[in-house]
C-alpha cells in the first residue's frame, strides 16, 4: 500500500501509522509445525521443571502440602489451557497473551499482559542458562579435565541457542520433539530404577519433622501451601506459550488446542512420577533443599561413580527448556514490536524467516541480568542463592500476572464479542477461566505474604514503570495494523493472516488502497 507520512489515525486511544511498503515482508514467519511439533515445543519449554526447581515447595509445605499444590495447579492449568485454546483458535496470529488482552482491554491492557510474558520468558531463559552452565562446567571438569568461568558458558549457551532458533522454525520444532522425547525417556528410566531397585521408600515422603501441633502430611500447617504453589508451577510453566506459534503452525485453529491437551497430559504424568519417586528416593527433607533433585535421586540409586554421566542427563532436560522458552520470548517480543509497542526493529526477520533480532536482544538482556547476579554473588557470598531466587521469582511473578489477565480477557471476550467465530470452545467455559483466576490470585497473595519474593516484585515494578512511561509518551502514537490490532479494531472479523494476508484494514483506517496479500 502507499501512504503519506501524515496519514496517521487515532483509534481506541492510540495512534496508528501506515505500515508502509515492505513492512510485513521484512517481518515474515514460515509455517512449519504440525500437532507434534507444537506438542514438542510445549513439553520442551516445561520439562526442565521436572529436573529441578519444583522441589523447593516441599521445604515450605512438606510432601503433603506439595501434593495439594500440584493438584491445585492441575486444575488451574486445565481451566487456563482450555481458555487459551479457544482464544488462540479464534485469533490465529503470533500475539498470544498480548493479543487476547488487547482485544479485551485495549492497548494498555495488551501492553501490560504482553510485557508480563516478556518478563516471564526472558527471566526463565536466564535461569535455565544459569543452571545449564553449572551442569556443563561440572561435566567438562569431570570428563575432560577443564573448567571455564560461568560467563563464558552463558555466552556459549546463548549464542548456540540463538543460532538454533534463528536457523529456521522447522529445525526448532524438530529439535523440540527430539529433546522432549529424550527428557521423558530419562524420567521414565529414573522411575523404573527407583521402583525396581528398592530405593523408593513410602516413609521417606514424610521424613520432615512436623511443627508442634501439626501432622506428617502437613508438617508446617496449611498456610505454607500458598508458598508452595509458585514452585509447583515449575511442573507446567511455559505450556501457555503455544499460541505464540500460531503463524508458524500449518493449522493453528485445529492443532494448538490439541497440542495443548496432549502436552498437558504428558506433563501431569511426568510431574507425578518425579514428585512421588524422586522424593521417595532421597526423602522429603533432602528433596526440599536439593539444587539438583533428580540427579541426587540417580546418585542415591547407582552411587557417585557415574555422576558426570548423570549430570549430562539432567543437562538434556535443561537444554530442552532453553530451546522452548527462547522460542517463546522471541515470538512474544516479535509480535509486540511488529505492532509498535516495542521498537519496530525487534520484529525484523531474516532469510530464515525467524525473529533473530528479538532473539538476540532478549538474550542480551538475560546475559546482563546474569552478570548482575554474578557480581552480587561475588560481593556477598551469602547472596548467591537469594539472587538466584530473585530471578526465579521474577519469572513466576510475570507468569502469574499474565495468567490472571488472560483469563480476565477470556471472560470479557465471551461477552464483548459474542458473535465472533470460535472454531474451538473451551469445554470448561467461563467457570474454567474463573477457577484459573482464583488459583492465580491465590499464588499472587502467596507472593505478597512471603517476604522472600519482595525483591522480585520491586524489580518487576521498575520494569513496568519504564515500559508504561515509554508507551504513554511515545510508542502509543506509533502503532501498526498488525493482525493482533486488526482483530481488536474489527471486533473479531479481521486478524487471520493465513486467510487474508496482512494490513487487511488499511483501507478502512487510512482510506488507502491495499495491495492484495501485502
mmCIF file with all atom_site columns, C-alpha atoms in Angstrom, residues 1 486 500-507 512-518:
data_model
loop_
_atom_site.group_PDB
_atom_site.id
_atom_site.type_symbol
_atom_site.label_atom_id
_atom_site.label_alt_id
_atom_site.label_comp_id
_atom_site.label_asym_id
_atom_site.label_entity_id
_atom_site.label_seq_id
_atom_site.pdbx_PDB_ins_code
_atom_site.Cartn_x
_atom_site.Cartn_y
_atom_site.Cartn_z
_atom_site.occupancy
_atom_site.B_iso_or_equiv
_atom_site.pdbx_formal_charge
_atom_site.auth_seq_id
_atom_site.auth_comp_id
_atom_site.auth_asym_id
_atom_site.auth_atom_id
_atom_site.pdbx_PDB_model_num
ATOM 1  C CA . UNK A 1 1   ? 0.000  0.000   0.000  1.00 0.00 ? 1   UNK A CA 1
ATOM 2  C CA . UNK A 1 486 ? -6.871 -5.671  13.293 1.00 0.00 ? 486 UNK A CA 1
ATOM 3  C CA . UNK A 1 500 ? -6.465 -12.629 4.379  1.00 0.00 ? 500 UNK A CA 1
ATOM 4  C CA . UNK A 1 501 ? -2.801 -11.627 4.458  1.00 0.00 ? 501 UNK A CA 1
ATOM 5  C CA . UNK A 1 502 ? -1.557 -8.567  6.321  1.00 0.00 ? 502 UNK A CA 1
ATOM 6  C CA . UNK A 1 503 ? -2.771 -4.967  6.514  1.00 0.00 ? 503 UNK A CA 1
ATOM 7  C CA . UNK A 1 504 ? -6.325 -6.037  5.650  1.00 0.00 ? 504 UNK A CA 1
ATOM 8  C CA . UNK A 1 505 ? -7.855 -2.975  7.353  1.00 0.00 ? 505 UNK A CA 1
ATOM 9  C CA . UNK A 1 506 ? -5.583 -0.353  5.807  1.00 0.00 ? 506 UNK A CA 1
ATOM 10 C CA . UNK A 1 507 ? -8.307 0.916   3.522  1.00 0.00 ? 507 UNK A CA 1
ATOM 11 C CA . UNK A 1 512 ? -5.719 3.864   1.263  1.00 0.00 ? 512 UNK A CA 1
ATOM 12 C CA . UNK A 1 513 ? -5.803 1.227   -1.429 1.00 0.00 ? 513 UNK A CA 1
ATOM 13 C CA . UNK A 1 514 ? -4.431 -2.054  -0.160 1.00 0.00 ? 514 UNK A CA 1
ATOM 14 C CA . UNK A 1 515 ? -2.395 -4.416  -2.276 1.00 0.00 ? 515 UNK A CA 1
ATOM 15 C CA . UNK A 1 516 ? -3.750 -7.998  -2.103 1.00 0.00 ? 516 UNK A CA 1
ATOM 16 C CA . UNK A 1 517 ? -1.879 -10.199 0.407  1.00 0.00 ? 517 UNK A CA 1
ATOM 17 C CA . UNK A 1 518 ? 0.535  -7.383  1.201  1.00 0.00 ? 518 UNK A CA 1
#
